[in-house]
mmCIF file of C-alpha atoms and ligand atoms in Angstrom:
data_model
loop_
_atom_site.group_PDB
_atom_site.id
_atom_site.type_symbol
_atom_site.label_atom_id
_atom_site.label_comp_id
_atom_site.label_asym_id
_atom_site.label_seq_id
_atom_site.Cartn_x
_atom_site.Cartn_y
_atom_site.Cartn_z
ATOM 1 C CA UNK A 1 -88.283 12.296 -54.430
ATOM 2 C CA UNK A 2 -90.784 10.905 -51.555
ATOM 3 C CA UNK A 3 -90.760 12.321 -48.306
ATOM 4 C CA UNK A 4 -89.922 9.152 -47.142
ATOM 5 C CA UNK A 5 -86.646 9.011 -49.688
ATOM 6 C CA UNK A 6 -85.953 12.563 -48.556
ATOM 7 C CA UNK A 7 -85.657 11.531 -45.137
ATOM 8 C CA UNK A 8 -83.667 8.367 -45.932
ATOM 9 C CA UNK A 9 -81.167 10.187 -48.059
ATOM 10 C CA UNK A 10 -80.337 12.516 -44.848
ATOM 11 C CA UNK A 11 -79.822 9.640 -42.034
ATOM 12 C CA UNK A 12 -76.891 6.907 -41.815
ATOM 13 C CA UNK A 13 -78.057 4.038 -44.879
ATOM 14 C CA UNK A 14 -78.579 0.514 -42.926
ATOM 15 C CA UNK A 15 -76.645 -2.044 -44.862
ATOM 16 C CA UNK A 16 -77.709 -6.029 -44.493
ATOM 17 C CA UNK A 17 -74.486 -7.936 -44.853
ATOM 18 C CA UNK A 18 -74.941 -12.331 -44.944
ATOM 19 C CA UNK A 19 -72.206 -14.510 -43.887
ATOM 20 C CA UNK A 20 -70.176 -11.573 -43.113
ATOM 21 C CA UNK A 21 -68.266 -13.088 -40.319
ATOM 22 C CA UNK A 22 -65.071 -14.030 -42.036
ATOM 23 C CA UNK A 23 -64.087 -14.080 -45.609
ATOM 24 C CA UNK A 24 -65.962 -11.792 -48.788
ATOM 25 C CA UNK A 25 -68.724 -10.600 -46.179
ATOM 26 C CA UNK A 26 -66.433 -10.064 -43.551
ATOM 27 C CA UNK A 27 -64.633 -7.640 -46.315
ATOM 28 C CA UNK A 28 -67.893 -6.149 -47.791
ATOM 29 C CA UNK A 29 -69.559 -5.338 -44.568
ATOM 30 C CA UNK A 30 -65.915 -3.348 -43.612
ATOM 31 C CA UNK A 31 -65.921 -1.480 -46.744
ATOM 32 C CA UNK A 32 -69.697 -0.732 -46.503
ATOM 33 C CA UNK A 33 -69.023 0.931 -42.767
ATOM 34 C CA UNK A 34 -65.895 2.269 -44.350
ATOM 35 C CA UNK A 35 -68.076 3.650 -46.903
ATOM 36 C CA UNK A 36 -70.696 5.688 -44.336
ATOM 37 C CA UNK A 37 -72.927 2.780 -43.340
ATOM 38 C CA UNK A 38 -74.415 1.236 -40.400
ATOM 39 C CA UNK A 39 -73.785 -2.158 -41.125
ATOM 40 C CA UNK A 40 -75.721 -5.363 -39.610
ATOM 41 C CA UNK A 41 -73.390 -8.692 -39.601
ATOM 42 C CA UNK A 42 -75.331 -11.635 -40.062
ATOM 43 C CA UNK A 43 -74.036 -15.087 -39.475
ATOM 44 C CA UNK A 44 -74.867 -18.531 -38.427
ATOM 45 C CA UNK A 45 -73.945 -17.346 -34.577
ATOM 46 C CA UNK A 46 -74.317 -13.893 -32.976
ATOM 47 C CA UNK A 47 -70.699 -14.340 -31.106
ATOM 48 C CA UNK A 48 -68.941 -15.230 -34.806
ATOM 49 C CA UNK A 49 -69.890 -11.948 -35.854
ATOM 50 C CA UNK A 50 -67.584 -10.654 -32.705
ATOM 51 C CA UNK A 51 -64.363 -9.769 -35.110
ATOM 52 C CA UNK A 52 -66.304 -8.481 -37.814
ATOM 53 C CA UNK A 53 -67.856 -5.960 -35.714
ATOM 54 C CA UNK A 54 -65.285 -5.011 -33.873
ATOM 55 C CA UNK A 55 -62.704 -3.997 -36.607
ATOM 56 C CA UNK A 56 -65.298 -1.341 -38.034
ATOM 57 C CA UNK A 57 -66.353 0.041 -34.459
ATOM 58 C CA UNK A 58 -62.124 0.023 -33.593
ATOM 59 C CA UNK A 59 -61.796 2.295 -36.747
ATOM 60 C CA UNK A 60 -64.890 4.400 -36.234
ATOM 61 C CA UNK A 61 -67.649 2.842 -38.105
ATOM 62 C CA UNK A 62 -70.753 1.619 -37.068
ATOM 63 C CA UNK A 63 -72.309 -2.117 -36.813
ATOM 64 C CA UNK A 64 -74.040 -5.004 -34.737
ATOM 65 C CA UNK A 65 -74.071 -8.591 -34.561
ATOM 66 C CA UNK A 66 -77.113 -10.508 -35.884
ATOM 67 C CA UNK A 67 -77.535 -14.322 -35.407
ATOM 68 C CA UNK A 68 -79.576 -16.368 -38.340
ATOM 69 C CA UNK A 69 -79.161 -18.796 -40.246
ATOM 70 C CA UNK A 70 -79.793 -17.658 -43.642
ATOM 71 C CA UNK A 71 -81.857 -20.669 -44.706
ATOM 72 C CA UNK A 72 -84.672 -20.486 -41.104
ATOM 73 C CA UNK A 73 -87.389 -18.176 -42.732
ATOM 74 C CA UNK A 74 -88.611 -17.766 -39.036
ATOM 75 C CA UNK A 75 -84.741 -16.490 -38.158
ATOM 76 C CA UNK A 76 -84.433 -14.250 -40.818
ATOM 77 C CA UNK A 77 -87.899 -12.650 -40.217
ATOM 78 C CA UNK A 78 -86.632 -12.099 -36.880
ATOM 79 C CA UNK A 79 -83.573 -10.706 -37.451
ATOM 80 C CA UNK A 80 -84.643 -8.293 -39.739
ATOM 81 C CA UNK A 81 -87.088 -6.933 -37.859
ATOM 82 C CA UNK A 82 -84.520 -6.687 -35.204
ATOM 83 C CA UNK A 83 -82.004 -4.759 -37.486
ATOM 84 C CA UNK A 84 -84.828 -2.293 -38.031
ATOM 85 C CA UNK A 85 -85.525 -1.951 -34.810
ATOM 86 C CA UNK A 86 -81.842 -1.515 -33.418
ATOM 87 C CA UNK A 87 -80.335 0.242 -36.513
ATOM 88 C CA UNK A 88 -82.845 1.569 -38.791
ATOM 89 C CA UNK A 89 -84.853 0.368 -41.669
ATOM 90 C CA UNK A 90 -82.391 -2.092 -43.851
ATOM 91 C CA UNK A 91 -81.930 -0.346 -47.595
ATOM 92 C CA UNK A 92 -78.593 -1.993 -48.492
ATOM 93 C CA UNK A 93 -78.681 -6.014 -48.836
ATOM 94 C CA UNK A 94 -75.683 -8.183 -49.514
ATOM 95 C CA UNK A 95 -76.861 -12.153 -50.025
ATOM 96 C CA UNK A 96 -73.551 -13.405 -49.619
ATOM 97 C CA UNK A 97 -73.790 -16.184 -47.061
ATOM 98 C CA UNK A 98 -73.028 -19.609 -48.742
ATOM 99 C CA UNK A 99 -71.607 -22.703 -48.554
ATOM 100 C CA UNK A 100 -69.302 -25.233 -51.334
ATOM 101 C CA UNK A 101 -69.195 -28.667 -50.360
ATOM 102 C CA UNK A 102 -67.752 -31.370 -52.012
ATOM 103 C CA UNK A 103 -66.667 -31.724 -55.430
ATOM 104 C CA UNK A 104 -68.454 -34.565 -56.332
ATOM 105 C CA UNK A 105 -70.368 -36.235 -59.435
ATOM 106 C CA UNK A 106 -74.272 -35.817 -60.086
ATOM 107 C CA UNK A 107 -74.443 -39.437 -58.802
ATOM 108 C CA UNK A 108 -72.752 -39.035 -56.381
ATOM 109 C CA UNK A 109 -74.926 -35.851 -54.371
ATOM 110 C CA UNK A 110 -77.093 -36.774 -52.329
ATOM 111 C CA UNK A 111 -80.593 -34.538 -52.059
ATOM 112 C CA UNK A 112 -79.068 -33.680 -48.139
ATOM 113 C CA UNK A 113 -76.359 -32.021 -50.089
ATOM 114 C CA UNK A 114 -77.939 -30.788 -52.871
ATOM 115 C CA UNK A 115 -80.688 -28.837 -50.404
ATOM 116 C CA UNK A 116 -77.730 -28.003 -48.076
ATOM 117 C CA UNK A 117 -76.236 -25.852 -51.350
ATOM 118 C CA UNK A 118 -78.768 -24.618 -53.216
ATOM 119 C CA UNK A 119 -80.991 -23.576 -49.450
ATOM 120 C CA UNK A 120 -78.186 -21.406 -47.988
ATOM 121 C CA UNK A 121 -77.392 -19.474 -51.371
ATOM 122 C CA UNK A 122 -80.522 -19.279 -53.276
ATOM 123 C CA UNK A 123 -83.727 -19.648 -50.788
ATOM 124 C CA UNK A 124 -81.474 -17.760 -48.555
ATOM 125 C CA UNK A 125 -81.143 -14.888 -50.479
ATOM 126 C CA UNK A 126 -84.896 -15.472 -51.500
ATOM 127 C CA UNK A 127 -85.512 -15.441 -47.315
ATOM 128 C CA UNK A 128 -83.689 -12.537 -46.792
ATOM 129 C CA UNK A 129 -84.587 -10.264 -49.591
ATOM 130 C CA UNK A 130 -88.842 -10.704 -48.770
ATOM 131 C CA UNK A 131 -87.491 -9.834 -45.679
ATOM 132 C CA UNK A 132 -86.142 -6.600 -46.379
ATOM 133 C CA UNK A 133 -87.248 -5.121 -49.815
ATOM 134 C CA UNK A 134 -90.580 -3.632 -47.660
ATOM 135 C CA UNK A 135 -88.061 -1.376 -45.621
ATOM 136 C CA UNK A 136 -86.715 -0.314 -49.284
ATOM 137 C CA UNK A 137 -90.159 0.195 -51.337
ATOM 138 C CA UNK A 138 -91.225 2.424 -47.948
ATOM 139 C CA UNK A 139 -87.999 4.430 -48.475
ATOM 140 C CA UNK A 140 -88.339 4.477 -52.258
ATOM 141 C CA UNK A 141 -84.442 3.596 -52.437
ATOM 142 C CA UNK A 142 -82.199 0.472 -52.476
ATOM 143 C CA UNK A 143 -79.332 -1.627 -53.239
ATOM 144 C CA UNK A 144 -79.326 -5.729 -53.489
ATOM 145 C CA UNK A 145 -76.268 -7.430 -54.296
ATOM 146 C CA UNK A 146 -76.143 -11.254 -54.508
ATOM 147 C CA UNK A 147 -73.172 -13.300 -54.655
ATOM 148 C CA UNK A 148 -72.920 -15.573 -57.082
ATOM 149 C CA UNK A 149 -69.863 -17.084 -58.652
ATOM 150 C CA UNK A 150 -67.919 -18.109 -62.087
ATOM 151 C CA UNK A 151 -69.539 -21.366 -61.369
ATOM 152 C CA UNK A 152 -72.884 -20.422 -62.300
ATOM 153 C CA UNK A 153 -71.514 -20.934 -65.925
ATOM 154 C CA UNK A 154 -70.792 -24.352 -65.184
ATOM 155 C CA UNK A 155 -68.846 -26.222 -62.825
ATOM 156 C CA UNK A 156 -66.811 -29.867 -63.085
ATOM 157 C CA UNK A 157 -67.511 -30.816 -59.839
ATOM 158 C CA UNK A 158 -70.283 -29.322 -57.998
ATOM 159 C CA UNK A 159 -74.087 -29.684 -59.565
ATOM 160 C CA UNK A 160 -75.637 -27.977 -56.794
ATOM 161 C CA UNK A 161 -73.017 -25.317 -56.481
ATOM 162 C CA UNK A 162 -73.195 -24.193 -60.202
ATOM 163 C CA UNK A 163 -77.479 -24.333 -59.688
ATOM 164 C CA UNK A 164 -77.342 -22.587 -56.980
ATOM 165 C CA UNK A 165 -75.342 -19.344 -58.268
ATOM 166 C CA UNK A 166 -77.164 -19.786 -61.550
ATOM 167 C CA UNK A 167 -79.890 -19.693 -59.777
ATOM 168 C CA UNK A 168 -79.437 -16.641 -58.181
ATOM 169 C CA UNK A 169 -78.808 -14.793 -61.751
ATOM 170 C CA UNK A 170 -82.450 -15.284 -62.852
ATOM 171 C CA UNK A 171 -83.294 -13.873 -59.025
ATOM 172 C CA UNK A 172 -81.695 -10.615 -59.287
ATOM 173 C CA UNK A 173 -82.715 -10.176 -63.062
ATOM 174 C CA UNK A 174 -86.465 -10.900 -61.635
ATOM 175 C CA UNK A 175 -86.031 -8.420 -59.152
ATOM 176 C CA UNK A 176 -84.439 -5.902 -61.572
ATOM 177 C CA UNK A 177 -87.672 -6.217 -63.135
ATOM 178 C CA UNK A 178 -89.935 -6.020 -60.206
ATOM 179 C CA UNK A 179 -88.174 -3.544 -58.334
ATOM 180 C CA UNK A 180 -86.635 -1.154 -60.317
ATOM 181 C CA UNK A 181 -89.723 1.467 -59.841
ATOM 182 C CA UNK A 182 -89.310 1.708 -56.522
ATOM 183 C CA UNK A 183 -86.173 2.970 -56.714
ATOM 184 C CA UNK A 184 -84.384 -0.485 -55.975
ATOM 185 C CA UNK A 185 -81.495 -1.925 -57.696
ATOM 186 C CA UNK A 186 -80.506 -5.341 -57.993
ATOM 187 C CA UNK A 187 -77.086 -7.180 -59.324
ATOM 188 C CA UNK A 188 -75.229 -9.683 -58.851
ATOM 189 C CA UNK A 189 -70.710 -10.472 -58.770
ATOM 190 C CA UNK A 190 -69.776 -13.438 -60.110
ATOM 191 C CA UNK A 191 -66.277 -13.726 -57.998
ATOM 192 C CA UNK A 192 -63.714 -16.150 -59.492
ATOM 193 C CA UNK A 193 -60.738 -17.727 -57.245
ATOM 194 C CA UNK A 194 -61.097 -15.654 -53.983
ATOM 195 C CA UNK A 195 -58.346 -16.677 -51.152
ATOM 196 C CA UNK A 196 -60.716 -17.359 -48.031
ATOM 197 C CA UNK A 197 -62.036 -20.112 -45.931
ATOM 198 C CA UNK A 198 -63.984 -21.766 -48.648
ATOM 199 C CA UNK A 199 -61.180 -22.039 -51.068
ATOM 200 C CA UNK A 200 -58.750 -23.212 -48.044
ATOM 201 C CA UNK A 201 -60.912 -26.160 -47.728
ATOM 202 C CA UNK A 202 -61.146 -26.888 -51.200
ATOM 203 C CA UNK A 203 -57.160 -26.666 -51.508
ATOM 204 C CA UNK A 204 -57.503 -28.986 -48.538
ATOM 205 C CA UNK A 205 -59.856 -31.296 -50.525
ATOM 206 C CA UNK A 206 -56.977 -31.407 -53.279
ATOM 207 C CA UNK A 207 -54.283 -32.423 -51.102
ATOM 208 C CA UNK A 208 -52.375 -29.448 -51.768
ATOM 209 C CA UNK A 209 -51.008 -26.626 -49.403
ATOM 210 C CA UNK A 210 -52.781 -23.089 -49.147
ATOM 211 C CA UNK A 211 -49.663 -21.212 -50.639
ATOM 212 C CA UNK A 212 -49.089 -23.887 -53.458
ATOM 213 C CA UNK A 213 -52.573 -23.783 -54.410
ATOM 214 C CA UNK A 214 -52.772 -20.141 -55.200
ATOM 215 C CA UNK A 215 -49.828 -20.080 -56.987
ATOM 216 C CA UNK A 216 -51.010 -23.164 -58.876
ATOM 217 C CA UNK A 217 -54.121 -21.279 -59.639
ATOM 218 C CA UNK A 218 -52.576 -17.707 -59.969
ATOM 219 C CA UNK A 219 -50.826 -19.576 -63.503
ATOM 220 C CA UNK A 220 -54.268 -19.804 -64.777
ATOM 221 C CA UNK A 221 -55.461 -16.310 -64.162
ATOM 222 C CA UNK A 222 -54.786 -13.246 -66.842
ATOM 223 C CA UNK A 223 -54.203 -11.188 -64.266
ATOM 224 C CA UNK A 224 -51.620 -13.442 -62.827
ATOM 225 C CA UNK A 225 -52.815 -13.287 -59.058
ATOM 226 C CA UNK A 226 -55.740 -14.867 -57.136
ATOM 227 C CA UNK A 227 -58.270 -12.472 -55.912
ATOM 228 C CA UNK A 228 -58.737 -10.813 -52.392
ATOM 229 C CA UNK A 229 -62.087 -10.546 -50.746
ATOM 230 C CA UNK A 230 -61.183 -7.014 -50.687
ATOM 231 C CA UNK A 231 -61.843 -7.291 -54.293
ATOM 232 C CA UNK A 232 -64.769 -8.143 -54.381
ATOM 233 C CA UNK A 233 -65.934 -5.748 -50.965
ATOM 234 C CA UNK A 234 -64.497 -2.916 -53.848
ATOM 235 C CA UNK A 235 -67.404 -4.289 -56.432
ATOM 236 C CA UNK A 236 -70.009 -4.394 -53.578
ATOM 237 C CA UNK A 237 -69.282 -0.793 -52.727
ATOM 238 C CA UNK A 238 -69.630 0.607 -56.249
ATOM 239 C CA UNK A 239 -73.411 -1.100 -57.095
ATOM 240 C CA UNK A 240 -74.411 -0.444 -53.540
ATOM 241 C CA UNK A 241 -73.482 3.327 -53.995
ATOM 242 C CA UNK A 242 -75.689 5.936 -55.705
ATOM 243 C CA UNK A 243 -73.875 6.900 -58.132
ATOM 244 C CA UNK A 244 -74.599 3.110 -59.281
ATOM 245 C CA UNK A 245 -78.899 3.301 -59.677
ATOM 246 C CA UNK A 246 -79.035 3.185 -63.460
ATOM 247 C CA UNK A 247 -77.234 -0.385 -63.011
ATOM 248 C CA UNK A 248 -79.401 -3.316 -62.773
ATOM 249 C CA UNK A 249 -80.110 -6.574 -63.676
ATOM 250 C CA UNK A 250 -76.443 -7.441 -64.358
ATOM 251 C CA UNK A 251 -74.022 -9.767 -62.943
ATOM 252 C CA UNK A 252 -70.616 -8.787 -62.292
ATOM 253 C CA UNK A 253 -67.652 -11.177 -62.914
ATOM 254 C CA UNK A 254 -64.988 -10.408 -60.852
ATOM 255 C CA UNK A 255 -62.126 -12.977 -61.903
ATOM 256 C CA UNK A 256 -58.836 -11.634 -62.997
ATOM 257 C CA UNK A 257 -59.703 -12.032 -66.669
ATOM 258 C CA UNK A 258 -60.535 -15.890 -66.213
ATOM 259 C CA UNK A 259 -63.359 -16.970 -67.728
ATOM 260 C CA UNK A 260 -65.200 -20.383 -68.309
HETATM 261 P P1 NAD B 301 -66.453 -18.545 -46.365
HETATM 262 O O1 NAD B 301 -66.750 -19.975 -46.171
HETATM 263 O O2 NAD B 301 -65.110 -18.024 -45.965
HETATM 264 O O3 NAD B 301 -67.546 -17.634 -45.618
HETATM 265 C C1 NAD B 301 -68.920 -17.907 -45.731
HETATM 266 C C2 NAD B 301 -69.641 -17.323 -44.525
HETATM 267 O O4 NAD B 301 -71.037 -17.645 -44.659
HETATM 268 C C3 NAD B 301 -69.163 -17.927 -43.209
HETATM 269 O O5 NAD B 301 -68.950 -16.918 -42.249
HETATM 270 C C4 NAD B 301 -70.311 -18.853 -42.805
HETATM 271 O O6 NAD B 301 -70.450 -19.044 -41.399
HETATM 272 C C5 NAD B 301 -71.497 -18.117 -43.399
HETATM 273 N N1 NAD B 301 -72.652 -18.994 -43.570
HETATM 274 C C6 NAD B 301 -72.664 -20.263 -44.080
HETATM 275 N N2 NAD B 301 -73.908 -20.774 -44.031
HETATM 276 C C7 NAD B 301 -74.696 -19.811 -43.466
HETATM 277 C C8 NAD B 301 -76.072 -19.755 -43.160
HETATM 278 N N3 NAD B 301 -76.885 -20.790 -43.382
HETATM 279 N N4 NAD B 301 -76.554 -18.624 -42.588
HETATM 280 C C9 NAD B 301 -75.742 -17.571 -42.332
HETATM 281 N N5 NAD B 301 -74.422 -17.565 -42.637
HETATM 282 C C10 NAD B 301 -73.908 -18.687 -43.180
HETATM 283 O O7 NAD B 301 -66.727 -18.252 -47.904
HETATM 284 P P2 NAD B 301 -66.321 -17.039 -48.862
HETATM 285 O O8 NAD B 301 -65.274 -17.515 -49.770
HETATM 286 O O9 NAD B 301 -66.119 -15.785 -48.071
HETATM 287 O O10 NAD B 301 -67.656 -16.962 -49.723
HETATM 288 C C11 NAD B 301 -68.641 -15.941 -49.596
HETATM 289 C C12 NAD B 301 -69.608 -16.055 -50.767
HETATM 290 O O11 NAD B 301 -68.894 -15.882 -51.985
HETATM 291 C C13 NAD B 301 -70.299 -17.408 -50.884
HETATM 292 O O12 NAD B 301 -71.631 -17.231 -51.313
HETATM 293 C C14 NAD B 301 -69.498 -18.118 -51.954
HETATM 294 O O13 NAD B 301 -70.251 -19.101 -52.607
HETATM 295 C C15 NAD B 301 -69.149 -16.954 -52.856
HETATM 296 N N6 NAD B 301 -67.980 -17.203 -53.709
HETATM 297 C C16 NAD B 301 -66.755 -17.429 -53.169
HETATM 298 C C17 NAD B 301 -65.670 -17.657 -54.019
HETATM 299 C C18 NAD B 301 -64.259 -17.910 -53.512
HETATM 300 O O14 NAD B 301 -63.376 -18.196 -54.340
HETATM 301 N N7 NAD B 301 -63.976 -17.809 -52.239
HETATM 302 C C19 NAD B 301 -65.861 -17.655 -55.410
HETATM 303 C C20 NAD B 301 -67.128 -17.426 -55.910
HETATM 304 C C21 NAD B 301 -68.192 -17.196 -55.047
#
């Protein structure tokens, strides 16, 4: 071990969490804190970090608010210097920040939407992780966990969706490569149905009620319930943990079973 992993191994680990004002990142950057880390929130707006951060402070943990759009390479080089500077050098990194759209036809996306999609989850994470992986070579430890999705084996509806989160596979197998000697890790979770904002909206989009759309989709799930981003904060935890540093290069589905 480095003197410089020594040192990291004996201080509070700084954990980057995107898009972790409400939904999955609101849920991974809890269980992160819960799990001994400082954790930075990052979302579009500083003040829509607010309940994030203040659940893990009210039960003890430790975290700030960070401002950026995931997709301004100017923002996130700001931020993360900013992280480093308020909370320590960033060794934990969470791409999860992203956004669904419509479900629409190839014809029918239009390049706004298609750059919308595939900017906030791929270049995003791309932003984010040049950002950061300097902080993690110096230490000679870390952890990166991108969110991708089911869809990245296909979706009916959403070209730039399914891209995207395919996308982001051949990313963290790249920097499973590349990374790997420096102590750094890099995986990805493939969540399935996950009851949040994003699949409110798309319920929404369907004409159908919240309630009646889970239990429309729980039918088609082997486990016979939607998921819980607390599900997929419990995934998070395990390949950002130690114990998890001869796992790389893989993507995680987390789905109840269903599979495409
Ligand atoms: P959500 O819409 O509830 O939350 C997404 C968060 O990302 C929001 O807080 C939003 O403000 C933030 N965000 C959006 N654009 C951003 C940007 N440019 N910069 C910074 N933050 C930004 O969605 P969710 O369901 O919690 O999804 C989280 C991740 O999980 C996404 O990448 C999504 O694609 C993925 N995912 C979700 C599901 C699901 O069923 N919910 C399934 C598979 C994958």
């Amino acid at each position: 071990m480095t003197h410089a992993a020594q040192h990291a191994a004996h201080t509070q680990r700084v954990a980057i969490v995107t898009g972790a004002a409400r939904g999955i990142g609101a849920a991974v950057a809890k269980r992160l804190a819960h799990d001994g880390m400082a954790v930075a929130v990052v979302d579009l707006h500083e003040a829509d970090c607010a309940d994030t951060v203040d659940a893990i402070k009210d039960s003890g943990g430790t975290a700030a608010a960070f401002g950026s759009d995931v997709d301004d390479e100017t923002a996130v080089a700001s931020a993360v210097a900013r992280i480093a500077a308020e909370l320590g050098p960033p060794t934990v990194l969470v791409n999860n920040a992203g956004i669904g759209g419509p479900n629409l036809g190839v014809e029918e996306t239009s390049t706004r939407q298609w750059d919308a999609v595939v900017g906030v989850s791929l270049r995003g994470a791309f932003f984010l992780t040049r950002a950061v992986t300097p902080y993690m070579t110096a230490a000679g430890w870390g952890r990166i966990v991108n969110m991708s999705s089911i869809s990245a084996l296909g979706d009916a509806g959403r070209v730039d969706y399914a891209s995207a989160k395919a996308g982001l596979i051949g990313f963290t197998k790249s920097l499973a490569f590349q990374l790997g000697g420096h102590g750094i890790t890099a995986n990805a979770i493939g969540p399935g149905f996950i009851v949040s904002d994003m699949t409110r909206v798309a319920a929404q989009r369907r004409g159908r009620g919240f309630e009646e759309h889970q239990r429309i989709v729980a039918q088609t799930i082997p486990v016979g319930r939607v998921g819980r981003p607390e599900d997929i904060a419990h995934t998070a935890s395990y390949l950002a943990s130690p114990g998890a540093g001869f796992v790389t290069g893989q993507i995680i589905y987390v789905t109840g079973g269903s599979v495409y």
